[in-house]
CSV table of C-alpha atoms and ligand atoms in Angstrom, one decimal:
chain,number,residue,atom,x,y,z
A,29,UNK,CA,-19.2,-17.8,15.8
A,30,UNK,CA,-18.0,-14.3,15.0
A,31,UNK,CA,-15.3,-14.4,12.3
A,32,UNK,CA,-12.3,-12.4,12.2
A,33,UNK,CA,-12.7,-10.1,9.0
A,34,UNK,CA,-9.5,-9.4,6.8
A,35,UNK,CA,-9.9,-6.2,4.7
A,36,UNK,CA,-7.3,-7.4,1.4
A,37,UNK,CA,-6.4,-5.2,-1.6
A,38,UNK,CA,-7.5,-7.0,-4.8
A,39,UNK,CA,-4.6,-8.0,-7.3
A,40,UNK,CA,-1.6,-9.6,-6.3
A,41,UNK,CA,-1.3,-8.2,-2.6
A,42,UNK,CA,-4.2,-10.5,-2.2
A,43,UNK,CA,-3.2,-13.6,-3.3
A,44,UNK,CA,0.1,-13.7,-1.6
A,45,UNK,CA,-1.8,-12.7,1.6
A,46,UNK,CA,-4.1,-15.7,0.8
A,47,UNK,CA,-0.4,-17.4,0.4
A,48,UNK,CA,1.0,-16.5,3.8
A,49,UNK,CA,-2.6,-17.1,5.7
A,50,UNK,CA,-2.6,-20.9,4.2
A,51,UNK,CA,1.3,-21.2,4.8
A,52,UNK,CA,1.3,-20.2,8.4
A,53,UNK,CA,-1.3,-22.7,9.0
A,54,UNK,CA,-3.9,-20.1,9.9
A,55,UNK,CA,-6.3,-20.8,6.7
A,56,UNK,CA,-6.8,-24.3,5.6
A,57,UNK,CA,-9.2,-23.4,2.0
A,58,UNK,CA,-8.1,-22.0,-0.7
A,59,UNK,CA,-9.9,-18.3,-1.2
A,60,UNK,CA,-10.4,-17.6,-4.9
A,61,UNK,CA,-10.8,-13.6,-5.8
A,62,UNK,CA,-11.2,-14.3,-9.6
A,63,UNK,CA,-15.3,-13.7,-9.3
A,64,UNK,CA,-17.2,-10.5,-8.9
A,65,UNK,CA,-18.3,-11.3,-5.3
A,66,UNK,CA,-17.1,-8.9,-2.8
A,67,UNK,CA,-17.0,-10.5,0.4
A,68,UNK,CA,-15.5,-14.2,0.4
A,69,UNK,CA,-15.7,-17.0,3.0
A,70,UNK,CA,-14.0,-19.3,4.7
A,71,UNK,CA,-15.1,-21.6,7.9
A,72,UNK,CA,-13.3,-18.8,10.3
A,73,UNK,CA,-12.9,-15.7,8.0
A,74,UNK,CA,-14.5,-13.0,6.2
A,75,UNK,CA,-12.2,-11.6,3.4
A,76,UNK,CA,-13.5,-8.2,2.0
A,77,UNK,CA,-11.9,-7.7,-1.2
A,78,UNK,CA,-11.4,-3.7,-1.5
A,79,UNK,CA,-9.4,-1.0,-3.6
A,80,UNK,CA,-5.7,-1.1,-1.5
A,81,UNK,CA,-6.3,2.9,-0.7
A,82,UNK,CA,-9.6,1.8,1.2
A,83,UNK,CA,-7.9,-1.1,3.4
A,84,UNK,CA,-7.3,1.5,6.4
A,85,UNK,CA,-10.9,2.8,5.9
A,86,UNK,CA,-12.1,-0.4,6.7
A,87,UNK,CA,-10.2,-1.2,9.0
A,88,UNK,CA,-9.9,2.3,11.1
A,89,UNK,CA,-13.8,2.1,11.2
A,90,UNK,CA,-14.0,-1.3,12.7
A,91,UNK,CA,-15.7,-3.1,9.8
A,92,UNK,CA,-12.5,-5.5,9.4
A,93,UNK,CA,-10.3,-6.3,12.3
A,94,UNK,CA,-7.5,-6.8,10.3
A,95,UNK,CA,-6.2,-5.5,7.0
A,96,UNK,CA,-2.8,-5.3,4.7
A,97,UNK,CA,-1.8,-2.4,3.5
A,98,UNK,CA,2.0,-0.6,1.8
A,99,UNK,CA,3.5,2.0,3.7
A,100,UNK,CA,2.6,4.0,0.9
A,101,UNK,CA,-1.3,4.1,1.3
A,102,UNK,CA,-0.4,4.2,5.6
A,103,UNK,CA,1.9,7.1,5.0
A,104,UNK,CA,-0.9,8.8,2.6
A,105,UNK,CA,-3.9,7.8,5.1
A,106,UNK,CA,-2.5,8.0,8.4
A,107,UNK,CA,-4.9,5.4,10.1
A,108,UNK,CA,-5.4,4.9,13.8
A,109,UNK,CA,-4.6,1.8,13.7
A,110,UNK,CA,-2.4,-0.7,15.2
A,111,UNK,CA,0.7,-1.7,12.6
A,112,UNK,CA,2.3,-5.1,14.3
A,113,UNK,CA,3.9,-6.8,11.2
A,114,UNK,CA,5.9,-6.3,8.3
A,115,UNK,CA,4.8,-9.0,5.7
A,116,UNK,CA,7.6,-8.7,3.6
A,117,UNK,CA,5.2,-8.7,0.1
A,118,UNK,CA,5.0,-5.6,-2.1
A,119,UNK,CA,8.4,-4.3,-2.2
A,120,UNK,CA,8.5,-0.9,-4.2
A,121,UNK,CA,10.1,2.4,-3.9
A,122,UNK,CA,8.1,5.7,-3.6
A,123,UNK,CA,9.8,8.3,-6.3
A,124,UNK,CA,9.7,11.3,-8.0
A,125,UNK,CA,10.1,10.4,-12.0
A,126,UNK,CA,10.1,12.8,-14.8
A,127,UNK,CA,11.6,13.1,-18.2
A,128,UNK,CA,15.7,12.7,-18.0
A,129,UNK,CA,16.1,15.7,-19.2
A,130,UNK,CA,14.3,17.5,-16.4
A,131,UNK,CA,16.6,16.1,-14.1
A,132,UNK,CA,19.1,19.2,-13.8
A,133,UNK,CA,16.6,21.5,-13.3
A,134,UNK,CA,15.5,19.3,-10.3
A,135,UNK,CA,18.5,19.4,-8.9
A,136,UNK,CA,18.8,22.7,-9.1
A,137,UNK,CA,17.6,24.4,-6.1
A,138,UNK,CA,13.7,25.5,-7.5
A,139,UNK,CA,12.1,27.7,-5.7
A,140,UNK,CA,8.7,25.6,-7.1
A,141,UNK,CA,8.1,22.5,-8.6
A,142,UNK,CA,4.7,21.0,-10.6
A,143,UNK,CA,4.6,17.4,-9.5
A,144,UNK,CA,1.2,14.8,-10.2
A,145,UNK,CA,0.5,12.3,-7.6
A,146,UNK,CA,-1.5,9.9,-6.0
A,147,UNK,CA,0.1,10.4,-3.1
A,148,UNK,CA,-0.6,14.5,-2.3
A,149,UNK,CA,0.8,14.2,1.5
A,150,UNK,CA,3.6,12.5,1.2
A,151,UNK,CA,4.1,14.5,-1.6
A,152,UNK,CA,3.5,17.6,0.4
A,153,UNK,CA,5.7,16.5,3.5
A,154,UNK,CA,9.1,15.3,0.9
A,155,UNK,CA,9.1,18.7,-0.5
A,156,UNK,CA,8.4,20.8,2.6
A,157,UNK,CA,11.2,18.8,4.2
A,158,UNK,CA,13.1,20.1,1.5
A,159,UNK,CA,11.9,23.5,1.5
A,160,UNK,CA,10.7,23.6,-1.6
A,161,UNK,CA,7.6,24.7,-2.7
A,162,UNK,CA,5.4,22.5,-4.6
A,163,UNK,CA,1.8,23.0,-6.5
A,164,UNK,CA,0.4,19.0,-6.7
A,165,UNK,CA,-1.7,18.2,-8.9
A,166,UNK,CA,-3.8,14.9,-7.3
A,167,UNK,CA,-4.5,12.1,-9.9
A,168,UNK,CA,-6.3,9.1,-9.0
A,169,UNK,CA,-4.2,6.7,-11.5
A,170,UNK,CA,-2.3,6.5,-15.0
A,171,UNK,CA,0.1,9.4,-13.3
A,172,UNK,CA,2.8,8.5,-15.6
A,173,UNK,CA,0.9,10.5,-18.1
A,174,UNK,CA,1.4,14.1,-16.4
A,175,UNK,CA,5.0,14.9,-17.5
A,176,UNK,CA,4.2,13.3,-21.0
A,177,UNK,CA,1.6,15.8,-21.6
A,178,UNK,CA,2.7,19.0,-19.8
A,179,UNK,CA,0.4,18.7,-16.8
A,180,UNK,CA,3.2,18.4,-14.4
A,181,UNK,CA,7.2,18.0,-14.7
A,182,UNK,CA,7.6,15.6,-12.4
A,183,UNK,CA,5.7,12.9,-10.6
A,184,UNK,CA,5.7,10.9,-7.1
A,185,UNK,CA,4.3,7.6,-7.5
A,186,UNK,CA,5.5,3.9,-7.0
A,187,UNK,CA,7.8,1.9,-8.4
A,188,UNK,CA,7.8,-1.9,-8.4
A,189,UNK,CA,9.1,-3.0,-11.7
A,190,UNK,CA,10.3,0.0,-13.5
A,191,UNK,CA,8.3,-1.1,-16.5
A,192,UNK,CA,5.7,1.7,-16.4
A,193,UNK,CA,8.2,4.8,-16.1
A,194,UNK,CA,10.7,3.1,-18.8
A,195,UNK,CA,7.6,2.4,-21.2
A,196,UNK,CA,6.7,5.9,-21.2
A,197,UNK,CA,10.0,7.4,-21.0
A,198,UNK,CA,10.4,8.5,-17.4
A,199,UNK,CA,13.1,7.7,-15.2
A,200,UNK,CA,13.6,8.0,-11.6
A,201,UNK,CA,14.7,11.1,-10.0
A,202,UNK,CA,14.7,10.9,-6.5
A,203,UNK,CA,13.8,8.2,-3.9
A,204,UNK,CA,11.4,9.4,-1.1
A,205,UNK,CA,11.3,6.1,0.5
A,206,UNK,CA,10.7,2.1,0.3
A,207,UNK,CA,7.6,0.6,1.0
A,208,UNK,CA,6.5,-2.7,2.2
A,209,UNK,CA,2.8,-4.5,2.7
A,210,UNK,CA,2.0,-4.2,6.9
A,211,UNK,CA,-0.7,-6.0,8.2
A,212,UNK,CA,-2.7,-3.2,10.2
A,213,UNK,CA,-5.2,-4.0,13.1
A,214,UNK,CA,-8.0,-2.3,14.5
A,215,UNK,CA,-7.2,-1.2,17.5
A,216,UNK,CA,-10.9,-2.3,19.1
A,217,UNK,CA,-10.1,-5.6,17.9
A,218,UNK,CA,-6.8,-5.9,19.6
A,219,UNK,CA,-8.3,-5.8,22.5
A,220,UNK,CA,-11.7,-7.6,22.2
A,221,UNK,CA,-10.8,-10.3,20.0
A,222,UNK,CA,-6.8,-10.7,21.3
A,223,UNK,CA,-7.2,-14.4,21.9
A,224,UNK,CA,-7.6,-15.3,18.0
A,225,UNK,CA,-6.0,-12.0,16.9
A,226,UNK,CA,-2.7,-12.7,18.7
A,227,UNK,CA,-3.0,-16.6,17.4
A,228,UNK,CA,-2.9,-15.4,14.0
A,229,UNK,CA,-0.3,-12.7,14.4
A,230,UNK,CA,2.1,-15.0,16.0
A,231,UNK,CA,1.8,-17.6,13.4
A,232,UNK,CA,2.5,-15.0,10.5
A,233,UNK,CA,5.2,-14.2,12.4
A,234,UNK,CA,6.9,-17.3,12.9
A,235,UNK,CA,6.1,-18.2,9.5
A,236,UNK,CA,8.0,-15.3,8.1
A,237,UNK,CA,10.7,-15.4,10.5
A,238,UNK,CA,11.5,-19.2,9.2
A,239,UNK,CA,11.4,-17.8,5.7
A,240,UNK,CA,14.2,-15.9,6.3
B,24,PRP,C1,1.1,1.5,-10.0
B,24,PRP,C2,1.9,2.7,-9.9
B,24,PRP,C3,2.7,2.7,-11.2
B,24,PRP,C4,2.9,1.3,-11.5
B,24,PRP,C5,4.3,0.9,-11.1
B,24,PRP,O1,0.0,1.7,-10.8
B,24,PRP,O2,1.1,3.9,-9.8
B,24,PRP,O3,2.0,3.3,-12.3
B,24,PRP,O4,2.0,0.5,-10.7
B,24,PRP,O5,4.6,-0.5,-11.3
B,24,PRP,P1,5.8,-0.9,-12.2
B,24,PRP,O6,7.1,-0.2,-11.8
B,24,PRP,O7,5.9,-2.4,-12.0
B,24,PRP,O8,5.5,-0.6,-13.7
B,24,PRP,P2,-1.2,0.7,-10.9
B,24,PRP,O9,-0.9,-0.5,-11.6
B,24,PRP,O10,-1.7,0.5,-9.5
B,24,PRP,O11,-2.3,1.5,-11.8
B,24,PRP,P3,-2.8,3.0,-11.7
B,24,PRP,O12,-1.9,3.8,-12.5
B,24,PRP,O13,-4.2,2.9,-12.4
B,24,PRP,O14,-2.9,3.5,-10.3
């Protein structure tokens, strides 16, 4: 039998997936991603545990047929993918942060800003919008560090908690946009596998819509 592949981001993303999957009556085992292994099974799935940035990558190509993913990494990646479902996991905001006092001279009307990110499109797409220019400097994690240190005023990074940014000082200066966890589908898969791919979606679904 060929199993139906989920693509997962490792951390907590993965575990309330795991959550949802078992509450929706679509996965009876429990899946356990405190081990090394990569690729975990149950009788009808394959779960490949990835970094959340590669979830699309996965999933665009084919190797999964269905992954989760924030709006944040979709926004960044831009997959051809299909996006049916809003999971309703992961709430956070993506912001530009940067030391309070460099909050006037943000709103101020700069010709140019210096902003670190992990996120250089959306990044790239805010400020155009705004018609600002902007030099981004592309940072794979620990962004909160760039203001601290002089590399850039201001970042655009997510914002879950708040505990980062206030632990280091930062505050939020502007919202771009909120983001949710989506559960993306490749778009082969839609069509080749609908029978088990559609049982699945509309389980999540009505499990979600009864959690409301
Ligand atoms: C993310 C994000 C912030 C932090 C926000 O980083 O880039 O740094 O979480 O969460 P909070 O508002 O709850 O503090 P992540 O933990 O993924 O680590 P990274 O910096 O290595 O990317």
């Amino acid at each position: 039998m060929d199993k139906i592949t989920f693509a997962l981001p490792k951390g907590r993303l993965f575990d309330q997936t795991i959550d949802i999957l078992k509450k929706s009556g679509i996965l009876s085992e429990d899946i356990n991603q405190n081990t090394r292994k990569l690729i975990l099974e149950s009788k009808e799935y394959r779960f490949l545990v990835v970094r959340a940035k590669d979830v699309p990558v996965y999933v665009e190509n084919g190797i999964a047929d269905i992954g989760v993913a924030g709006d944040d990494v979709l926004l960044e990646s831009q997959p051809d993918v299909y996006k049916p479902l809003d999971l309703k996991i992961g709430y956070c905001n993506i912001v530009v942060a940067g030391k309070p006092e460099d909050r006037d001279f943000y709103f101020s009307n700069p010709v140019s800003l210096d902003v670190a990110t992990k996120y250089p499109k959306i990044t790239a797409q805010f400020f155009s919008d705004k018609g600002i220019n902007v030099r981004i400097f592309e940072l794979y994690g620990s962004v909160e560090l760039a203001p601290l240190v002089g590399l850039a005023k201001f970042i655009v990074d997510i914002v879950e908690t708040g505990t980062t940014l206030r632990e280091n000082g930062l505050v939020v200066i502007d919202t771009i946009r909120p983001s949710t966890a989506k559960l993306i589908i490749n778009r082969g898969s839609y069509k080749l596998k609908s029978d088990k791919i559609f049982k699945i979606l509309d389980s999540v679904e009505k499990f979600l819509g009864g959690e409301l």
